[in-house]
mmCIF file of C-alpha atoms in Angstrom:
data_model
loop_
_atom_site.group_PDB
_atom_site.id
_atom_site.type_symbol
_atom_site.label_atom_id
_atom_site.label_comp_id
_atom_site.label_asym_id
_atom_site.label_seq_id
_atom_site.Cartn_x
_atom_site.Cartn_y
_atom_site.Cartn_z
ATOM 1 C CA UNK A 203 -2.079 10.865 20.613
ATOM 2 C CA UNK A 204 0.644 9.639 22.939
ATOM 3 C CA UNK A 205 -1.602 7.001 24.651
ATOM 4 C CA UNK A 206 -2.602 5.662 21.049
ATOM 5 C CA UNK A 207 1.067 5.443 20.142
ATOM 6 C CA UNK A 208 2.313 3.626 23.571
ATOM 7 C CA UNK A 209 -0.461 1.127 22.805
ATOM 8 C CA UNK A 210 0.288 0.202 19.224
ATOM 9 C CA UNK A 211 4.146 -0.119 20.112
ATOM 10 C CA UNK A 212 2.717 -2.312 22.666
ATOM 11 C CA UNK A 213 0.668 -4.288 20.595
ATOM 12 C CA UNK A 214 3.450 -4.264 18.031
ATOM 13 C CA UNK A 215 6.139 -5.676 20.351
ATOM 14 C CA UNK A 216 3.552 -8.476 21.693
ATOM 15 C CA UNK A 217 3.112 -9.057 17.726
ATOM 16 C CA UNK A 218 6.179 -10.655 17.933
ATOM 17 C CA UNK A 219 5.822 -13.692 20.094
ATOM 18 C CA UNK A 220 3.267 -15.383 21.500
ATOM 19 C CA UNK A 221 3.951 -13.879 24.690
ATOM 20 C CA UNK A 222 1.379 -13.210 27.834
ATOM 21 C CA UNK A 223 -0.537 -10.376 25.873
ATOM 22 C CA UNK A 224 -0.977 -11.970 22.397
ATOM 23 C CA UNK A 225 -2.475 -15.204 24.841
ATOM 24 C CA UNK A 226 -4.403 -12.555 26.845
ATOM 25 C CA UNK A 227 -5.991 -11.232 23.242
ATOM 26 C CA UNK A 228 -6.035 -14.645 21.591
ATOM 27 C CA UNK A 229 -9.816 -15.462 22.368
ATOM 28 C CA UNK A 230 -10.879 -11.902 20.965
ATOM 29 C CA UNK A 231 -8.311 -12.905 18.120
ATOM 30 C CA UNK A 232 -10.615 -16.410 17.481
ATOM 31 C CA UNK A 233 -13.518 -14.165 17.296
ATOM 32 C CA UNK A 234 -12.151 -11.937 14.673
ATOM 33 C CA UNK A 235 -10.851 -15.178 12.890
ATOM 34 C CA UNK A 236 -14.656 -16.707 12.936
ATOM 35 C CA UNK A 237 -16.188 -12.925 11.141
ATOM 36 C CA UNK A 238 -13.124 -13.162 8.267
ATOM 37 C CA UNK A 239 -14.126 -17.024 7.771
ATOM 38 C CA UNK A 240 -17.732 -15.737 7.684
ATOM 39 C CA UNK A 241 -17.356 -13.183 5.434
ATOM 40 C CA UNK A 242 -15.440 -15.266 2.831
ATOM 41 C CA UNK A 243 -18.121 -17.820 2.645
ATOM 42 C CA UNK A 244 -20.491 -15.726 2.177
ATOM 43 C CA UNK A 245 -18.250 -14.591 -0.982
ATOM 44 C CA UNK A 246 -18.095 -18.160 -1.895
ATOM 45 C CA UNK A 247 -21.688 -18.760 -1.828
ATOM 46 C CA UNK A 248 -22.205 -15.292 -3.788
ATOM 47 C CA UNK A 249 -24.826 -13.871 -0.904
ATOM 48 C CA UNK A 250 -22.313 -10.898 -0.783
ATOM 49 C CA UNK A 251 -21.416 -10.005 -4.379
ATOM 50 C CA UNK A 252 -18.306 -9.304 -6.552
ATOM 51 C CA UNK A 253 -18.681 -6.528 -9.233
ATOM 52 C CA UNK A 254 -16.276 -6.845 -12.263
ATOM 53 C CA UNK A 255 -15.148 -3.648 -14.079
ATOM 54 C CA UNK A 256 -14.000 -3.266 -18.016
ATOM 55 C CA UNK A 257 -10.318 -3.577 -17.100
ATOM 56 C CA UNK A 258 -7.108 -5.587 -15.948
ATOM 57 C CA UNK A 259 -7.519 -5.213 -11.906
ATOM 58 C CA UNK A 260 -3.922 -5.519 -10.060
ATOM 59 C CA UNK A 261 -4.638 -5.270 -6.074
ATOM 60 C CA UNK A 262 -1.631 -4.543 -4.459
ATOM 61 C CA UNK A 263 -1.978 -5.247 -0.521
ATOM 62 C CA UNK A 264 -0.728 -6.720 2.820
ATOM 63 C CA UNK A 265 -1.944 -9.551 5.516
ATOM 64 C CA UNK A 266 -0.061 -7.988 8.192
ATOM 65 C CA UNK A 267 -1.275 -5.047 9.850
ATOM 66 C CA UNK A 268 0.688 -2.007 9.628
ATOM 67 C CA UNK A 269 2.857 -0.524 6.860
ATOM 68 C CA UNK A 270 4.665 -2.877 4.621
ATOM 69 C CA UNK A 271 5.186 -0.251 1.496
ATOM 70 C CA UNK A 272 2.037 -0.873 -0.279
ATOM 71 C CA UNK A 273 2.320 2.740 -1.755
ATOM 72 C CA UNK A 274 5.553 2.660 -3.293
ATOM 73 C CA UNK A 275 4.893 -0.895 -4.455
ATOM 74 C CA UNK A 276 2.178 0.586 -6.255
ATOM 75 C CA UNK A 277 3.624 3.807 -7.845
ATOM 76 C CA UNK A 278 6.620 1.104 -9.042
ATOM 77 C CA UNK A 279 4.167 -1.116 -10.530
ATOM 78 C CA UNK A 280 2.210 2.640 -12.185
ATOM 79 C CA UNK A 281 5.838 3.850 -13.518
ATOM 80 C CA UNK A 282 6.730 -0.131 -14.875
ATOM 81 C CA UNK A 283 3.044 0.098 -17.079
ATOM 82 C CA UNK A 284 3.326 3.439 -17.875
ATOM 83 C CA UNK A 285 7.236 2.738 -19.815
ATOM 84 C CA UNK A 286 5.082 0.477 -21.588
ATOM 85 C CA UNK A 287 2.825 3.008 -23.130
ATOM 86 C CA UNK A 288 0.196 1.179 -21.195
ATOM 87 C CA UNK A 289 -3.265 3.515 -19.479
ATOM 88 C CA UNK A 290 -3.200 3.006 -16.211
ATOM 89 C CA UNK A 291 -5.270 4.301 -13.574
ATOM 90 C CA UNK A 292 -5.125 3.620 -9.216
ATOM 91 C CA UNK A 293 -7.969 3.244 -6.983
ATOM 92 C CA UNK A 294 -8.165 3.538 -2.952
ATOM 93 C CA UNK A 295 -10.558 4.175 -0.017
ATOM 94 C CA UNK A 296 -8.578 6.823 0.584
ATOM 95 C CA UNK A 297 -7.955 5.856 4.415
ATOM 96 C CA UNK A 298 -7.911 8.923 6.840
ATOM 97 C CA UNK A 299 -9.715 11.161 4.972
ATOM 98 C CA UNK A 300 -12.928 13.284 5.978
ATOM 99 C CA UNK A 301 -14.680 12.573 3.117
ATOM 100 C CA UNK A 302 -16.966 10.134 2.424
ATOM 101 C CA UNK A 303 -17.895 10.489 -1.230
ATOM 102 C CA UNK A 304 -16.179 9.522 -4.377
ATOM 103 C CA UNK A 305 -14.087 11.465 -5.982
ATOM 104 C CA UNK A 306 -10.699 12.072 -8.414
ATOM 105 C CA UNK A 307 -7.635 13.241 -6.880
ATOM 106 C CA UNK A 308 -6.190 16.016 -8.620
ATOM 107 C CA UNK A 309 -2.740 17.665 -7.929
ATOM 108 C CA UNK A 310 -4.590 20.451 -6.050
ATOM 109 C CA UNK A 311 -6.614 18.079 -3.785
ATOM 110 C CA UNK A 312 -6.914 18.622 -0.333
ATOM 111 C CA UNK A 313 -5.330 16.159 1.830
ATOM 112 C CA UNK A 314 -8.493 16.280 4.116
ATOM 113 C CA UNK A 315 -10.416 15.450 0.922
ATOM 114 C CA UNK A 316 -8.401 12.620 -1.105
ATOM 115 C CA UNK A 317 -6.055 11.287 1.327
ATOM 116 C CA UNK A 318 -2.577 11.542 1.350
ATOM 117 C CA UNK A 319 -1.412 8.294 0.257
ATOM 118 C CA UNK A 320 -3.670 8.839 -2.824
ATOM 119 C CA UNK A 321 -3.150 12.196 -2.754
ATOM 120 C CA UNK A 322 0.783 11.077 -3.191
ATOM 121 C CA UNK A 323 0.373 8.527 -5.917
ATOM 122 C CA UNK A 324 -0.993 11.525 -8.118
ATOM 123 C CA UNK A 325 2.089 13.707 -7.632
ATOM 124 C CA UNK A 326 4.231 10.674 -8.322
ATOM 125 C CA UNK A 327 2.412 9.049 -11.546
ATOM 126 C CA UNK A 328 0.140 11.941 -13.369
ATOM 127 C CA UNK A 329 -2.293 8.931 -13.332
ATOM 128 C CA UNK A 330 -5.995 9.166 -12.673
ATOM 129 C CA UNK A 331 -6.872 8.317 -9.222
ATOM 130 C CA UNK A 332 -9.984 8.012 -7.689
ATOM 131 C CA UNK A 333 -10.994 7.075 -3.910
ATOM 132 C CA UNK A 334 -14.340 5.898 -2.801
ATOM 133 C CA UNK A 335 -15.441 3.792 -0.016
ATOM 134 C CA UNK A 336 -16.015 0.932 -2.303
ATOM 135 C CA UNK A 337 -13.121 0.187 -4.901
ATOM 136 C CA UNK A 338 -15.362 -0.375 -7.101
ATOM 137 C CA UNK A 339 -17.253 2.430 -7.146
ATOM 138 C CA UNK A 340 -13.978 4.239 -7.492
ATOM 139 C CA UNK A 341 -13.014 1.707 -10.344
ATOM 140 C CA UNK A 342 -16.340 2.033 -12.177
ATOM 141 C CA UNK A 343 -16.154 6.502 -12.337
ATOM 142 C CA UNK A 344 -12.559 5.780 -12.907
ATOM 143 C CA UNK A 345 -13.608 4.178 -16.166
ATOM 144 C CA UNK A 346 -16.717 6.191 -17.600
ATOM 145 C CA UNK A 347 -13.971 9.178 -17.073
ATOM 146 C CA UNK A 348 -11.144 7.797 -18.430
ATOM 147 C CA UNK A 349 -12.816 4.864 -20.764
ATOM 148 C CA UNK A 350 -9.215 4.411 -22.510
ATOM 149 C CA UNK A 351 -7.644 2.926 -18.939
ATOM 150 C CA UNK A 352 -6.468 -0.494 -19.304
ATOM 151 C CA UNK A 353 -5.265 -1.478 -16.177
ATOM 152 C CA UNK A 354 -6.346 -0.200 -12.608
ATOM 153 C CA UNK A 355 -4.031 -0.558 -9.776
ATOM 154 C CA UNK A 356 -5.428 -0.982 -6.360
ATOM 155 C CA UNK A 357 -3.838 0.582 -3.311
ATOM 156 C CA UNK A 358 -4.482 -2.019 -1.038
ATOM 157 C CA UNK A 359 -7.889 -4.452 -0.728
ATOM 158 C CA UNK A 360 -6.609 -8.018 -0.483
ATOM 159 C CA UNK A 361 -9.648 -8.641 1.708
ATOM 160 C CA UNK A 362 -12.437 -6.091 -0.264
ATOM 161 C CA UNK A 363 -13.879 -9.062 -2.181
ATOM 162 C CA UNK A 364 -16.267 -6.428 -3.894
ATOM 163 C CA UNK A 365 -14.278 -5.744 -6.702
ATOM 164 C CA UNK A 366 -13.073 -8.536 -8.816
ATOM 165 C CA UNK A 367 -9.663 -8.546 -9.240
ATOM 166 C CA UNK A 368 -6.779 -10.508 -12.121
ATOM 167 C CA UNK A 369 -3.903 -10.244 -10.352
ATOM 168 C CA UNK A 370 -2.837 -10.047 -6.445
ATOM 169 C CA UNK A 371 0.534 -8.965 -4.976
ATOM 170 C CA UNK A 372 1.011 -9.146 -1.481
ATOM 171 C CA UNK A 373 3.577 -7.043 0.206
ATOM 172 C CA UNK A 374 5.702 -8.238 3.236
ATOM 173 C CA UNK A 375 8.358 -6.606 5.555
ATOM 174 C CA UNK A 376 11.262 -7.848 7.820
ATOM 175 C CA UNK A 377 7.897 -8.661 9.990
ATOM 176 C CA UNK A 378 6.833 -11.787 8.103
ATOM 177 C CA UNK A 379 3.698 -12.890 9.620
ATOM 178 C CA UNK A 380 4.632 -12.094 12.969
ATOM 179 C CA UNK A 381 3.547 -14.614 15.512
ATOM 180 C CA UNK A 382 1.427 -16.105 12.736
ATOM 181 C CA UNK A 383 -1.943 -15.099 15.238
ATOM 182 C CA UNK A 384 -4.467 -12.757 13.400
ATOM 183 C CA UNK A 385 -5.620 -10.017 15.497
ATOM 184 C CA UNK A 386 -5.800 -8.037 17.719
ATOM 185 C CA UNK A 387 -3.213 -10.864 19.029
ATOM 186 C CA UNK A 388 -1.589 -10.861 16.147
ATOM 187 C CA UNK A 389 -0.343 -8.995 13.262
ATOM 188 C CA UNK A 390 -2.232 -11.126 10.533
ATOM 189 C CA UNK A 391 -5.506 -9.241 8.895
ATOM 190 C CA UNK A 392 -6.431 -12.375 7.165
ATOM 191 C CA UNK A 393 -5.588 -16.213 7.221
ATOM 192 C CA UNK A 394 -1.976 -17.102 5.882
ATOM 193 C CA UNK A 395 -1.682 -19.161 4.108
ATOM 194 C CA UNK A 396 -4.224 -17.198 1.983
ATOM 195 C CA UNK A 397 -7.524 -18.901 0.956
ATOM 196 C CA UNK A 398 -8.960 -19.246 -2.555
ATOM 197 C CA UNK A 399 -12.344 -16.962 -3.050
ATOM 198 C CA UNK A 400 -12.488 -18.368 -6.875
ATOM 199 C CA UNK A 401 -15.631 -16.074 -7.042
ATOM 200 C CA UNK A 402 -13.408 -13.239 -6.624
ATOM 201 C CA UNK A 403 -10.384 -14.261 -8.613
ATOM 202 C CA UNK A 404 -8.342 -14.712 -5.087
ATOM 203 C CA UNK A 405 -6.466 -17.768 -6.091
ATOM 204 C CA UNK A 406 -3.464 -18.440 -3.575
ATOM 205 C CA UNK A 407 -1.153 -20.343 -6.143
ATOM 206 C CA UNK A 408 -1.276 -16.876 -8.495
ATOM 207 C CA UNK A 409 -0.426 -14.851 -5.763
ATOM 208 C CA UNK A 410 2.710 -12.617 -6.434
ATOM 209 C CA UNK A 411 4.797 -11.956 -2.902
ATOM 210 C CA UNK A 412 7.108 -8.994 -2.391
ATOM 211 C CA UNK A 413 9.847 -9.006 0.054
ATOM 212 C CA UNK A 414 10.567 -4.950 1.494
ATOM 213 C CA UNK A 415 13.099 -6.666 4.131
ATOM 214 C CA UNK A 416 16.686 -6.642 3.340
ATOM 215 C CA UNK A 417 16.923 -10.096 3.980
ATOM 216 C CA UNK A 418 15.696 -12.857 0.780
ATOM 217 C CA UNK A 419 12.997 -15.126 1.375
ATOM 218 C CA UNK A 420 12.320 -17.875 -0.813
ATOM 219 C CA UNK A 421 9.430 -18.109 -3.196
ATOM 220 C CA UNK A 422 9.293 -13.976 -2.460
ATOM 221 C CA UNK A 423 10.572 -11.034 -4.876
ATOM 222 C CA UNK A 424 13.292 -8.969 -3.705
ATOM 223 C CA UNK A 425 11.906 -4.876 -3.319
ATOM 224 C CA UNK A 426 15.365 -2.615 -1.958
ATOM 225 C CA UNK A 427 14.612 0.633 -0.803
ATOM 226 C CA UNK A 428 16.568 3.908 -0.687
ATOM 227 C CA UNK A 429 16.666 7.411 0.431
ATOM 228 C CA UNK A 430 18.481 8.790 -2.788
ATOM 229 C CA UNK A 431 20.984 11.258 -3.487
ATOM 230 C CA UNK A 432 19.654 13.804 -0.702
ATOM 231 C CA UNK A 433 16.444 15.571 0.123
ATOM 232 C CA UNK A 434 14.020 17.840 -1.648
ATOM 233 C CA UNK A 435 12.600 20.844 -1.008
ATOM 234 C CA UNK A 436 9.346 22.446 -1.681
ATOM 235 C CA UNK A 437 10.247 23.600 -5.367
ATOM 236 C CA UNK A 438 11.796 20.113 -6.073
ATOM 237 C CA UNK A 439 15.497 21.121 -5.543
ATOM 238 C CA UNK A 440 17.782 18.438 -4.131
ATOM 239 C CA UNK A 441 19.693 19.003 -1.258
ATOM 240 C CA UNK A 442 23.361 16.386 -1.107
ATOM 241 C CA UNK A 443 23.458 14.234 1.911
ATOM 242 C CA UNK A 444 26.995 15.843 2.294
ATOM 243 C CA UNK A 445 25.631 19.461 2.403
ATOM 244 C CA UNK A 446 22.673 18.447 5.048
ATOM 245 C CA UNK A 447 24.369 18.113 8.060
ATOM 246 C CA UNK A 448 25.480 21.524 8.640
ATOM 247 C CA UNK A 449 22.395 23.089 6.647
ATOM 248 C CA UNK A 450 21.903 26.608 7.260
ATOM 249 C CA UNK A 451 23.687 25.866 11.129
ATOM 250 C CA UNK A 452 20.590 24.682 12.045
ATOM 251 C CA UNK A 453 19.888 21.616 14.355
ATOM 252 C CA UNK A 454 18.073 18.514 12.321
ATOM 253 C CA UNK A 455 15.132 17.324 13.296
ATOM 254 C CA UNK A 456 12.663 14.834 11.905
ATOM 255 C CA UNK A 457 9.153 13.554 11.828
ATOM 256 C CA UNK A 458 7.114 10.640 10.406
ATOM 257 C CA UNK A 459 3.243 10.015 10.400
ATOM 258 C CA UNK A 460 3.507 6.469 8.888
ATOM 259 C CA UNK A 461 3.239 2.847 11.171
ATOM 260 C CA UNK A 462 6.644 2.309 11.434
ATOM 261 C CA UNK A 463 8.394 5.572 11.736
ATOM 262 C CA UNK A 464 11.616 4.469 13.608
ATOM 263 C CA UNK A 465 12.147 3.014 9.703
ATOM 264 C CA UNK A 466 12.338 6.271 8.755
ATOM 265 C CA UNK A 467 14.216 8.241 11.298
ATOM 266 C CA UNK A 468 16.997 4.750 11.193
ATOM 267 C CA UNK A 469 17.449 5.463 6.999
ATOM 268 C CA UNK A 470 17.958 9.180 7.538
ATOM 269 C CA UNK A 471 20.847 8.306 10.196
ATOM 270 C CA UNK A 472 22.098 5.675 7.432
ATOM 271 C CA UNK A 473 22.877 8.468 5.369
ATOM 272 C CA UNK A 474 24.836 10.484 7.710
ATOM 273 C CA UNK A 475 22.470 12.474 9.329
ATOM 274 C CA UNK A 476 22.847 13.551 12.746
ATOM 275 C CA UNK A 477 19.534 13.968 14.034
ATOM 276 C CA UNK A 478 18.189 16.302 17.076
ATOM 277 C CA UNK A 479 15.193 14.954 17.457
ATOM 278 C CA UNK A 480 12.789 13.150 15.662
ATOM 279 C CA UNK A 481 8.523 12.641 16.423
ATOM 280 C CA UNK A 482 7.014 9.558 15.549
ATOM 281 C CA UNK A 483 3.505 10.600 14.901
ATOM 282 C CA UNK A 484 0.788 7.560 14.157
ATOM 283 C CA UNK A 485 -0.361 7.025 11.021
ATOM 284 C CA UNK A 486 -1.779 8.873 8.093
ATOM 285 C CA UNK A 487 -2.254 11.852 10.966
ATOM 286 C CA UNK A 488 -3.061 15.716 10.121
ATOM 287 C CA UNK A 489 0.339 16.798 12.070
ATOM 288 C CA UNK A 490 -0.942 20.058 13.959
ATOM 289 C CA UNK A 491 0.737 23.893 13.626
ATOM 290 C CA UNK A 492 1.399 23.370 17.243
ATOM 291 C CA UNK A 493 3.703 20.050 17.326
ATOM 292 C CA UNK A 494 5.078 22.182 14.233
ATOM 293 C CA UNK A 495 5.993 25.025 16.214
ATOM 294 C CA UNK A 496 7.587 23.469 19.239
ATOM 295 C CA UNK A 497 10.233 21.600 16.823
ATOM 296 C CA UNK A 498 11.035 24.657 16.362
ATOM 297 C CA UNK A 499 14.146 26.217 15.177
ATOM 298 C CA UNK A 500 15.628 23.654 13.243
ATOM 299 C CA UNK A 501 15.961 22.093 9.444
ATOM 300 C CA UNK A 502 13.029 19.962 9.624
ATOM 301 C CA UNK A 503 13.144 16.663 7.896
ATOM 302 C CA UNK A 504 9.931 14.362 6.657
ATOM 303 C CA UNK A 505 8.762 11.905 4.857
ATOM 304 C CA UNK A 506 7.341 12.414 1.502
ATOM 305 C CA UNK A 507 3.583 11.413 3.108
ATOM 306 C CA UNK A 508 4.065 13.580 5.625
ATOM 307 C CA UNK A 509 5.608 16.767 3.248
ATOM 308 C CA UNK A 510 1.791 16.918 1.570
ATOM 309 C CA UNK A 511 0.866 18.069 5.342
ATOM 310 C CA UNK A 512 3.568 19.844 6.811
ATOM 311 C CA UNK A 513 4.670 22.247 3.532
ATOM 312 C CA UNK A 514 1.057 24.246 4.507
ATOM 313 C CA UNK A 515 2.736 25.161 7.662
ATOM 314 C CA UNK A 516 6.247 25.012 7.464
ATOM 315 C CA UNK A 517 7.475 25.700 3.778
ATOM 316 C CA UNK A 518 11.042 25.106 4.545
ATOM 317 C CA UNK A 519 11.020 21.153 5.459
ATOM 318 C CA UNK A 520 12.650 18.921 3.154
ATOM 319 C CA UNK A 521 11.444 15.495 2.289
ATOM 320 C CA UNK A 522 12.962 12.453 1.555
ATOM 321 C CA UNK A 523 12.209 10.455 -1.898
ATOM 322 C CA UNK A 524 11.266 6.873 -1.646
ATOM 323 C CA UNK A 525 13.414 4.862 -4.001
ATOM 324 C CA UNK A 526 11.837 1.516 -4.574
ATOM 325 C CA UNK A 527 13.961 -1.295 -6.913
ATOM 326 C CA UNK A 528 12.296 -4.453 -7.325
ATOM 327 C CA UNK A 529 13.619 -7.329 -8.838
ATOM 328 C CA UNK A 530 13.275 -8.038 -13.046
ATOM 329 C CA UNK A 531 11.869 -11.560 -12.319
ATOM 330 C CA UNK A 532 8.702 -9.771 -10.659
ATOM 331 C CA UNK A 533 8.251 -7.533 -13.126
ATOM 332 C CA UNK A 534 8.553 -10.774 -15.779
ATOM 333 C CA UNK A 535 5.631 -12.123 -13.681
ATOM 334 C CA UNK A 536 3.646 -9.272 -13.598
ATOM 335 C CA UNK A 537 4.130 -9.119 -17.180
ATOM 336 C CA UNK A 538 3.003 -12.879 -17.779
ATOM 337 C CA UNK A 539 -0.159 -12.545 -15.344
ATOM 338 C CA UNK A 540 -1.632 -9.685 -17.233
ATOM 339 C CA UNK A 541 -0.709 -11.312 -20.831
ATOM 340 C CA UNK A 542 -2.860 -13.922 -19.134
ATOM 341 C CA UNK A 543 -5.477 -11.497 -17.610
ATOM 342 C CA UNK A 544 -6.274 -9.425 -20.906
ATOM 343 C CA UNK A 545 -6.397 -12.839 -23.121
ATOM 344 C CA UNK A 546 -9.810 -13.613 -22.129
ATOM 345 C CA UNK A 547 -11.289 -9.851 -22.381
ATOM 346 C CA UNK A 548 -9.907 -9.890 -26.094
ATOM 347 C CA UNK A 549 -11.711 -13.746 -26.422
ATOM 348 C CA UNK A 550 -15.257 -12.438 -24.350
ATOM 349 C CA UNK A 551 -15.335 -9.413 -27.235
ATOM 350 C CA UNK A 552 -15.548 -11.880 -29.945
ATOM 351 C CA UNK A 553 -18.352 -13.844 -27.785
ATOM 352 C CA UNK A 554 -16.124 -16.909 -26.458
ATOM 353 C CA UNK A 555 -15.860 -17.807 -22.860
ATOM 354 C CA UNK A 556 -12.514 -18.756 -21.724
ATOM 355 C CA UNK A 557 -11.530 -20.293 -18.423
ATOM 356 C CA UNK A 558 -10.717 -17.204 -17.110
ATOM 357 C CA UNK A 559 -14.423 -16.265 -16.903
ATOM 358 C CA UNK A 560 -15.380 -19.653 -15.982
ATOM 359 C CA UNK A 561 -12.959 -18.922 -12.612
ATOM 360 C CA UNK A 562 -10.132 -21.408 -12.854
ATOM 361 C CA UNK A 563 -6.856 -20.394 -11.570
ATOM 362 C CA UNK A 564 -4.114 -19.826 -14.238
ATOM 363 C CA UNK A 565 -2.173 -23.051 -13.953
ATOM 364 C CA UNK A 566 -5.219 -24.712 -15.401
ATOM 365 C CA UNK A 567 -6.168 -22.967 -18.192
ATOM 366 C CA UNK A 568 -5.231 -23.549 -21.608
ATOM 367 C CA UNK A 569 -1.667 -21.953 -22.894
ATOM 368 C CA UNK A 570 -2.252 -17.924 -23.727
ATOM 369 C CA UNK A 571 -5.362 -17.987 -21.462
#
C-alpha cells in the first residue's frame, strides 16, 4: 500500500508540469490518446452503441484523474431535484467493489457489495441507487423498479458513451487540467477541450463546469465546501469544533481513503483541530482492523467515505459532513437544460420528433425544445 501511494504522489506532483517524468511517460501518454480517439469514433460511426433509457440522464463527472468531488456534486444536484418534488434516482459502477453484478443499494448494503461512494449517496438522499458495470444496465433495473423516476443522476461516466445522456456537468478542482497532457503523463482522462459524440448527446457547448477550488474561474460555477458545525458520531450526534480538541483527553488522530487526502486532514486543521497524526490511505480502500489498531488510543477522526468502513471496527470515530454550496446561477442552468431535456420526451409521446431526437445541440433547436 505504501509503494502504491509514493507512486501516485509521484505521478501527481509530475502532473503538474511538464517536467522530466511527464516527457519520460508522454509517448505511452500518445498511445492512450490514439485508444480514447478510437473509441469515440467508433461512437460516432455507431459500431459501438448508445442505449437510451425512459428518463432525463444528468452525468455528473471529471476529465482529470483523481478526486474532484463528483459525489457531493451529485448528492447536491439529488437534494436540489428532490425540493422540487421531482423522482430522482443515481446510477454508478460502483468502483472498488467485489461485486460484479447489478444490484440496488440499500441502507444495509455491504460496502464490499455496493461500494461506498454509492453506498454513501443512499444514506445521504433515500434515493434509489443502483450500480452495475454498465450504467445502463443499472439505469434500465433502476427504471422497471422504480418506473415513476424522472431523472437519473450519474455518478461519474463522462467517457461511458453507452448510456445516452441530456445533460453533462463536469467537475474541476484547484488542479485545472494539470499540465494539459492526458495520461499516464498527465492528469487528463479525456481530450480538453471536450469533443462532441452527437450520437451520445456529448455536446461541448452544453457542457455545465463546476469549480471545487476556492479560487473563480471564468465561464465555471462556483461549488464552496465546508466541514460544518463539528463532527458526528455513529448515532448522528454532533460534536462542536470547540469541544473536539480536548475530547475525552484523548490525542486526535485522522484518516482518509479518498485521492487527495491531505484536503482532508488541511480542513480539519482549518477548524482548529490539532491533529496527532493523520494516514492518508489510497482510494476507495477497505482500511484493515490492523492500521485501526495501531492508531490506537486516540479520538479518531474520518471522512464520511471512510466512516461506512471504519464504524465496523471502531464505533467511536467521528466523521466529518461534507457541506457542498454551489452557486444559484448553476442551479438556474441545470434547471433550463432539463426544461429543455424533458420537452422532447413530452413531444415523442404524442408521436413528433423534435431536434432533440434528431441530435442537435441545444443552441440550435427551436425555443422550448
Amino acid at each position: 500500500m505504501r509503494i502504491r501511494q509514493t507512486f501516485e504522489a509521484t505521478l501527481q506532483r509530475a502532473w503538474v508540469h511538464r517536467g522530466a517524468l511527464a516527457c519520460l511517460l508522454w509517448p505511452v501518454a500518445l498511445v492512450y490518446s490514439g485508444l480514447v480517439r478510437l473509441r469515440r469514433q467508433l461512437f460516432r460511426w455507431k459500431i459501438l452503441n448508445t442505449r437510451r433509457v425512459n428518463a432525463v440522464v444528468i452525468v455528473v463527472g471529471n476529465v482529470v484523474a483523481g478526486g474532484v468531488g463528483k459525489t457531493p456534486t451529485v448528492i447536491s444536484i439529488v437534494r436540489h431535484l428532490q425540493a422540487q418534488g421531482k423522482k430522482v434516482g443515481v446510477v454508478s459502477k460502483g468502483y472498488g467493489r467485489q461485486s460484479k453484478n447489478c444490484l440496488e443499494v440499500l441502507t444495509n448494503t455491504l460496502v464490499s457489495m455496493g461500494g461506498d461512494e454509492p453506498l454513501l449517496i443512499q444514506k445521504a438522499t433515500q434515493v434509489p441507487v443502483f450500480v452495475a458495470p454498465s450504467r445502463w444496465e443499472a439505469a434500465t433495473a433502476l427504471l422497471s423498479r422504480y418506473p415513476e423516476t424522472e431523472i437519473i443522476v450519474c455518478d461519474d461516466g463522462l467517457q461511458h458513451y453507452g448510456l445516452y445522456r441530456d445533460i453533462e456537468i463536469c467537475v474541476f478542482d484547484d488542479r485545472k487540467c494539470g499540465n494539459g497532457w492526458l495520461l499516464p503523463a498527465g492528469p487528463l482522462r479525456d481530450h480538453w477541450p471536450r469533443p462532441n459524440v452527437a450520437s451520445s448527446g456529448a455536446f461541448a457547448q452544453d457542457l455545465l463546469l463546476i469549480n471545487n477550488s476556492n479560487k473563480p474561474v471564468a465561464g465555471q460555477f462556483q461549488a464552496q465546501r465546508s466541514l460544518g458545525d463539528g463532527l458526528k458520531d455513529i448515532r448522528g450526534n454532533t460534536i462542536p469544533w470547540s469541544q473536539l480538541q480536548n475530547w475525552q483527553d484523548q490525542p486526535l488522530k485522522a484518516l482518509a481513503g479518498i485521492a487527495r487526502p491531505e484536503v482532508f486532514f488541511h480542513m480539519l486543521r482549518d477548524c482548529g483541530l490539532d491533529l496527532a497524526q493523520t494516514l492518508p490511505l489510497p482510494d476507495h480502500v477497505d482500511v484493515s482492523p490492523e492500521a485501526l489498531a495501531a492508531m490506537q488510543p486516540c479520538q479518531l477522526i474520518c471522512t464520511e467515505k471512510d466512516a461506512i468502513k471504519v464504524w465496523a471496527h471502531v464505533p467511536s470515530a467521528l466523521t466529518t459532513v461534507l457541506i457542498q454550496t454551489l452557486e444559484p446561477a448553476f442551479f438556474e442552468a441545470l434547471n433550463r437544460q432539463i426544461a429543455q431535456a424533458s420537452a422532447p420526451r413530452l413531444a415523442l409521446d404524442y408521436g413528433h420528433q423534435t431536434s432533440r431526437s434528431l441530435g442537435l445541440p441545444r443552441h440550435q433547436r427551436p425555443f422550448g425544445i
